[in-house]
PDB file of C-alpha atoms in Angstrom:
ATOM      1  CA  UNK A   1       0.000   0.000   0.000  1.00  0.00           C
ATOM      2  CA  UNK A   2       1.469   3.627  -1.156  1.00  0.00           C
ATOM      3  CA  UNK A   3       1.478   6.407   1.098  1.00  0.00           C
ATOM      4  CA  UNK A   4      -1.014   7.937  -0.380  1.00  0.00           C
ATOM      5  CA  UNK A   5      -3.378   5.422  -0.013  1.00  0.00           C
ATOM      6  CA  UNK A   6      -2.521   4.703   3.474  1.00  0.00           C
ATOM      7  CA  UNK A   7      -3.510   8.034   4.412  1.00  0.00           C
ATOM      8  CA  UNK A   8      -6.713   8.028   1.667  1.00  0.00           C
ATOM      9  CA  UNK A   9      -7.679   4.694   4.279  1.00  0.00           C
ATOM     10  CA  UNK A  10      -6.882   6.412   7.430  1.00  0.00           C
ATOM     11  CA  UNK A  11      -9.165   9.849   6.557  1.00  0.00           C
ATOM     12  CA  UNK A  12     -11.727   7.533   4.850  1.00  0.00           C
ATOM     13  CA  UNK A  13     -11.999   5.882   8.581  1.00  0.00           C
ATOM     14  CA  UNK A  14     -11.794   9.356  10.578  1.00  0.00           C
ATOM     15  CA  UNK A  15     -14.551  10.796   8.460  1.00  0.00           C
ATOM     16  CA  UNK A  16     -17.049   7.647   8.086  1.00  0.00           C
ATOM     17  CA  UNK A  17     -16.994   8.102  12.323  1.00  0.00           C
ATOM     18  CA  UNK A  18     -16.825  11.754  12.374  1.00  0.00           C
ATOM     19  CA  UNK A  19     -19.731  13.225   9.660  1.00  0.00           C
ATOM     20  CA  UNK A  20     -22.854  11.818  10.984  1.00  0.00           C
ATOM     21  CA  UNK A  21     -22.148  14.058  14.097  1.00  0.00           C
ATOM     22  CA  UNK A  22     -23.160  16.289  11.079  1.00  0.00           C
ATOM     23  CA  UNK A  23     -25.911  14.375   9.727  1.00  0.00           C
ATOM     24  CA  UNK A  24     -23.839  13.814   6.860  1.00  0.00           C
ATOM     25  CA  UNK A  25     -22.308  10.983   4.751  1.00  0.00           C
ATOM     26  CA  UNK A  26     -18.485  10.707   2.862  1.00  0.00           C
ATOM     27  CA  UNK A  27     -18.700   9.923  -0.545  1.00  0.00           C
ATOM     28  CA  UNK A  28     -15.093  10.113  -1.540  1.00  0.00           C
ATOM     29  CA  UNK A  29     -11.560  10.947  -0.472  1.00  0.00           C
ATOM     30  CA  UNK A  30      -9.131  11.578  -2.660  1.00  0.00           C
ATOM     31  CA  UNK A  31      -5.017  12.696  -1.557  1.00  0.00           C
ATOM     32  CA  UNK A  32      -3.317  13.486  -5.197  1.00  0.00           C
ATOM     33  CA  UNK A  33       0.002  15.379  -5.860  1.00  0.00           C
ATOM     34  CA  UNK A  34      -1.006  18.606  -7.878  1.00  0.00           C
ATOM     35  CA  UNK A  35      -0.337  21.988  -9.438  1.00  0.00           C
ATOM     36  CA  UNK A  36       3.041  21.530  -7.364  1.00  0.00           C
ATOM     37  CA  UNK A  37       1.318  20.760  -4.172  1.00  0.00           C
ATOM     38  CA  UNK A  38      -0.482  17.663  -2.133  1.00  0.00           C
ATOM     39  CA  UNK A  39      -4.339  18.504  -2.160  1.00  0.00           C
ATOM     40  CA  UNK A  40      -6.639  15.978   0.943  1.00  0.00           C
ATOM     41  CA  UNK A  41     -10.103  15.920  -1.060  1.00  0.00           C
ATOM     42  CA  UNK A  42     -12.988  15.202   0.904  1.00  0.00           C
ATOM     43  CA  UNK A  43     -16.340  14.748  -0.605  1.00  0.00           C
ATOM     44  CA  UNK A  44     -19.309  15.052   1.607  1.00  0.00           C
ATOM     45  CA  UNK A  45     -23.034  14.953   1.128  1.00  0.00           C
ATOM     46  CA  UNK A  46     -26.087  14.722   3.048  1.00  0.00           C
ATOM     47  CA  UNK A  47     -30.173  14.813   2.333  1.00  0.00           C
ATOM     48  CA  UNK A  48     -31.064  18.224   0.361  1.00  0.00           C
ATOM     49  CA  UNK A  49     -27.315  18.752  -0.331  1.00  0.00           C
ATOM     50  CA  UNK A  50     -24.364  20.364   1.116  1.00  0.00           C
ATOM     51  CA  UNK A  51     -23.816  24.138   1.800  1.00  0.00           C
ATOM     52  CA  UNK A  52     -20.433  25.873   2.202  1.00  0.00           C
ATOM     53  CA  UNK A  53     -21.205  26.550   5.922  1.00  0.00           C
ATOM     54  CA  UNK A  54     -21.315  22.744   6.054  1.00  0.00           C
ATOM     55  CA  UNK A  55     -18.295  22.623   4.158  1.00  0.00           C
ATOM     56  CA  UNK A  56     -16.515  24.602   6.360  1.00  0.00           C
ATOM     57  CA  UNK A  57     -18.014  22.905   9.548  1.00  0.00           C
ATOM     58  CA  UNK A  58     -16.226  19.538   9.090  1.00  0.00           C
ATOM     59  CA  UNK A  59     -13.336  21.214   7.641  1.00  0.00           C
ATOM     60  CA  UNK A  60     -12.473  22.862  10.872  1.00  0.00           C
ATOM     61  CA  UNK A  61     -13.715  19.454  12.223  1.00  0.00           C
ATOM     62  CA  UNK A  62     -12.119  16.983   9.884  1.00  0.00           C
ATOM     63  CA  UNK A  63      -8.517  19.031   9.747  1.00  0.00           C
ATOM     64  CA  UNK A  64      -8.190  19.344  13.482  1.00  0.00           C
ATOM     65  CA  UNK A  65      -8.140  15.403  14.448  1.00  0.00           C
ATOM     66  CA  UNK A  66      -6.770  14.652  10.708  1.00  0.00           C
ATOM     67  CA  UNK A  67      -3.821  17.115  12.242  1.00  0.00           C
ATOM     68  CA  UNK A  68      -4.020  15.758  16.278  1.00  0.00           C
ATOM     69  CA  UNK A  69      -3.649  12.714  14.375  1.00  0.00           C
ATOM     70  CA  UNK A  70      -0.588  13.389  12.771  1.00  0.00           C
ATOM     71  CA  UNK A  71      -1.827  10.873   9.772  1.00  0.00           C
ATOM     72  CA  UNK A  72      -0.084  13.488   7.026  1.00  0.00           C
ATOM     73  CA  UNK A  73       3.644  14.145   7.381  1.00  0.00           C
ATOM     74  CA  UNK A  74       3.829  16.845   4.527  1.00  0.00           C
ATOM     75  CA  UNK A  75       2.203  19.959   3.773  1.00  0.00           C
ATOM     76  CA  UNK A  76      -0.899  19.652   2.047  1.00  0.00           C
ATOM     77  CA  UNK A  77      -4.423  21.685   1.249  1.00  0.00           C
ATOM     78  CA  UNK A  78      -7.230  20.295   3.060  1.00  0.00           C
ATOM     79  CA  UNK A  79     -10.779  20.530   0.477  1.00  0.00           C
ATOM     80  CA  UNK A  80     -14.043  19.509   1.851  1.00  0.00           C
ATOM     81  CA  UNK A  81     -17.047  19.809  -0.750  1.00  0.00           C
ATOM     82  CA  UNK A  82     -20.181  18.134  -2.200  1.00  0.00           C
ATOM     83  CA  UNK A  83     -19.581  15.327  -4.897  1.00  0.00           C
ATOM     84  CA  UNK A  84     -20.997  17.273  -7.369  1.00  0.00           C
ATOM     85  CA  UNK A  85     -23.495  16.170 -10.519  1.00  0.00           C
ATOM     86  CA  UNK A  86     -21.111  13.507 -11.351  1.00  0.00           C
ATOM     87  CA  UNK A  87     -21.494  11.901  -7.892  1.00  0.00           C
ATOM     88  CA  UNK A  88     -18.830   9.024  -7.408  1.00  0.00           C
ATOM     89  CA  UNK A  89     -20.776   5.315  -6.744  1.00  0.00           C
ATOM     90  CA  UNK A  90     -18.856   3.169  -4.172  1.00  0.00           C
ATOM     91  CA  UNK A  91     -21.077   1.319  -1.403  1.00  0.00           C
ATOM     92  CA  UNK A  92     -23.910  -0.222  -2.080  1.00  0.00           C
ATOM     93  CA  UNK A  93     -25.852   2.042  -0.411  1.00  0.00           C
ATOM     94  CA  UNK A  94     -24.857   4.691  -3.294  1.00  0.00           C
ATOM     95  CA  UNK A  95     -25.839   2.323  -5.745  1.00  0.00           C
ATOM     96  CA  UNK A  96     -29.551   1.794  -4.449  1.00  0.00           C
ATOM     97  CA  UNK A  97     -29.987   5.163  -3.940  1.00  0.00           C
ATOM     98  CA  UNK A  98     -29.274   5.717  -8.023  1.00  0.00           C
ATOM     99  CA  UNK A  99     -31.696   3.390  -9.296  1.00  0.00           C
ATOM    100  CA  UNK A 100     -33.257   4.529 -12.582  1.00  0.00           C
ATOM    101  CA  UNK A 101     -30.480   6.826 -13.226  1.00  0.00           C
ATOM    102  CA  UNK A 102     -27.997   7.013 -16.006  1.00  0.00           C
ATOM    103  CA  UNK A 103     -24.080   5.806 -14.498  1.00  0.00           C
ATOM    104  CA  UNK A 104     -20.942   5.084 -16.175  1.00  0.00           C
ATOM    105  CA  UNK A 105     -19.531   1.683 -14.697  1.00  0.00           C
ATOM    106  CA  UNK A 106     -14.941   1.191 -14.865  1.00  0.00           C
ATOM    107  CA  UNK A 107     -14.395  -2.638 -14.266  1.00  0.00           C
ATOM    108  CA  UNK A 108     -11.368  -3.743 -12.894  1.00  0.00           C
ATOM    109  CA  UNK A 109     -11.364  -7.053 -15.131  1.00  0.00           C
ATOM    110  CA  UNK A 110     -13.081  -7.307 -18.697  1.00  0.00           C
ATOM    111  CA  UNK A 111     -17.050  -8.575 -18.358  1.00  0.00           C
ATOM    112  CA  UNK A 112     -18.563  -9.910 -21.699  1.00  0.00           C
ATOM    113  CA  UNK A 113     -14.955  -8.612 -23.418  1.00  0.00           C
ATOM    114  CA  UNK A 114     -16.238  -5.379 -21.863  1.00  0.00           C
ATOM    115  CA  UNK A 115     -14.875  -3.017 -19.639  1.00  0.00           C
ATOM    116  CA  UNK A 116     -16.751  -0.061 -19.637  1.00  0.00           C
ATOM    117  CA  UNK A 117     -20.752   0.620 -19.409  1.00  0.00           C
ATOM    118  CA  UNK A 118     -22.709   3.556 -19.692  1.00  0.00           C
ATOM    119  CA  UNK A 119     -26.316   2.973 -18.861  1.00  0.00           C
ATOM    120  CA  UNK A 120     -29.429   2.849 -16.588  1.00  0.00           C
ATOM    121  CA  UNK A 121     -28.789   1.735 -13.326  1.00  0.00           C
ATOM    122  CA  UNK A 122     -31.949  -1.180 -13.312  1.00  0.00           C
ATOM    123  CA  UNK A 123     -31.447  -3.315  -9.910  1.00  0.00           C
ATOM    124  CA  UNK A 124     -28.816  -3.720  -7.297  1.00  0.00           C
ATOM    125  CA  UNK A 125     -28.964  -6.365  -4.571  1.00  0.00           C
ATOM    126  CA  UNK A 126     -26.756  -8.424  -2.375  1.00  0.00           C
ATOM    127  CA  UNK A 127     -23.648  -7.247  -4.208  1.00  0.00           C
ATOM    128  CA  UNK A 128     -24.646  -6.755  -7.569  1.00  0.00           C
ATOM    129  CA  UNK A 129     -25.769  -4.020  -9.943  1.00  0.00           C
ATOM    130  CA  UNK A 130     -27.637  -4.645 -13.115  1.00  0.00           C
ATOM    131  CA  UNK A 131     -26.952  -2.025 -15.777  1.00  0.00           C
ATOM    132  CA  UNK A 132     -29.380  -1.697 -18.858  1.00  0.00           C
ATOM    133  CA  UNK A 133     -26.853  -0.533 -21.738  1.00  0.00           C
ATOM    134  CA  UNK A 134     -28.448   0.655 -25.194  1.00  0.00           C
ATOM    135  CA  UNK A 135     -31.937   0.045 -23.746  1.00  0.00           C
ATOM    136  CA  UNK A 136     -31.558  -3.142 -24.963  1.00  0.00           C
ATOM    137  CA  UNK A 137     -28.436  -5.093 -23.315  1.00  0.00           C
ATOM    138  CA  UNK A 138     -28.691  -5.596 -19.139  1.00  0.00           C
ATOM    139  CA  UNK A 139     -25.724  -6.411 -17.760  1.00  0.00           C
ATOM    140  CA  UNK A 140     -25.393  -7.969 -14.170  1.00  0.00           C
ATOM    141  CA  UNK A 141     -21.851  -6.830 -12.843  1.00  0.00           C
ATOM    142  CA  UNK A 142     -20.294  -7.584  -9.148  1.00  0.00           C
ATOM    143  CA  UNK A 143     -19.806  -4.028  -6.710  1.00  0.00           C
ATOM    144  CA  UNK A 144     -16.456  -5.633  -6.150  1.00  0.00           C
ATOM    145  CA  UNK A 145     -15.198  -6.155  -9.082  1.00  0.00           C
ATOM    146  CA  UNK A 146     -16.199  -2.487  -9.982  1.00  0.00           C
ATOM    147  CA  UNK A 147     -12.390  -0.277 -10.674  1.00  0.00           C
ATOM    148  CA  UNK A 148     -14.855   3.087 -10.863  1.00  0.00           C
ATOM    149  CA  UNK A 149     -18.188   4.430 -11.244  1.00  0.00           C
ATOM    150  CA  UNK A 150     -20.151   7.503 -11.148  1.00  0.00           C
ATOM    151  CA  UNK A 151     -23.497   9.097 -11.907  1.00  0.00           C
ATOM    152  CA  UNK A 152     -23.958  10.846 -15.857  1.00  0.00           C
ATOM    153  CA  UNK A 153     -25.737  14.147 -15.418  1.00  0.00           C
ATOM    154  CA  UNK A 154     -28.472  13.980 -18.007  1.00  0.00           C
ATOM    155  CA  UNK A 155     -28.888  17.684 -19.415  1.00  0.00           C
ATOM    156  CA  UNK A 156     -33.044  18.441 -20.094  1.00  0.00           C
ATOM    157  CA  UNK A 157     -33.707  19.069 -23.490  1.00  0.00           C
TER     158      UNK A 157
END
């Protein structure tokens, strides 16, 4: 395991414990080497979405035992915000909640010859997501063996 994703684990754990005190959820965390400096990404989210005042909350929050913790041994840019249209999919849990919606599914391993699928999320249960591609091809693919996935933002005509 790299550094990086040593600490990715560690902040993962610290905010899963830490942001229901907020009646909030993490969706992602993300530590990446960029524009010449180390940027902690925390992406947050809760029912009727996230403000900057909540932003800020677990920021001060999230930063001080991230910092008591002494996880981080280099300087770095701590960003807390909302995942965004393009919400990432990781549990389960975020999976459900996007039934009927249009995703965009990575695999780890080829599936069919396939790796990638873009299509309507149909059914997901005990570990498994089924994925209706070209309205016409449903695909039933494993959460674990899933390398990536997110929600498409379908633009209204």
């Amino acid at each position: 395991m790299s550094d990086a994703e040593r600490i990715v684990k560690e902040v993962s754990r610290i905010a899963e414990s830490l942001l229901p005190e907020f009646g909030m959820e993490m969706v992602d965390v993300e530590f990446r080497f960029e524009r010449g400096r180390w940027t902690l990404r925390v992406f947050i989210d809760k029912a009727g979405g996230v403000t900057i005042e909540d932003c800020a909350s677990v920021s001060r929050d999230l930063g001080d035992v991230v910092e008591g913790e002494n996880i981080i041994d280099r300087p770095y840019v701590l960003e807390v915000s909302s995942p965004g249209f393009d919400r990432p999919l990781r549990k389960e849990q975020d999976f459900i909640r996007s039934v009927g919606r249009l995703i965009t599914i990575e695999m780890a391993r080829p599936v069919n010859k396939r790796r990638n699928f873009t299509g309507r999320l149909a059914h997901v249960k005990d570990g498994t997501v089924r994925i209706m591609v070209d309205d016409a091809d449903l695909f039933e693919l494993s959460i674990d063996g899933i390398k990536r996935a997110r929600i498409k933002y379908e633009f209204a005509n």
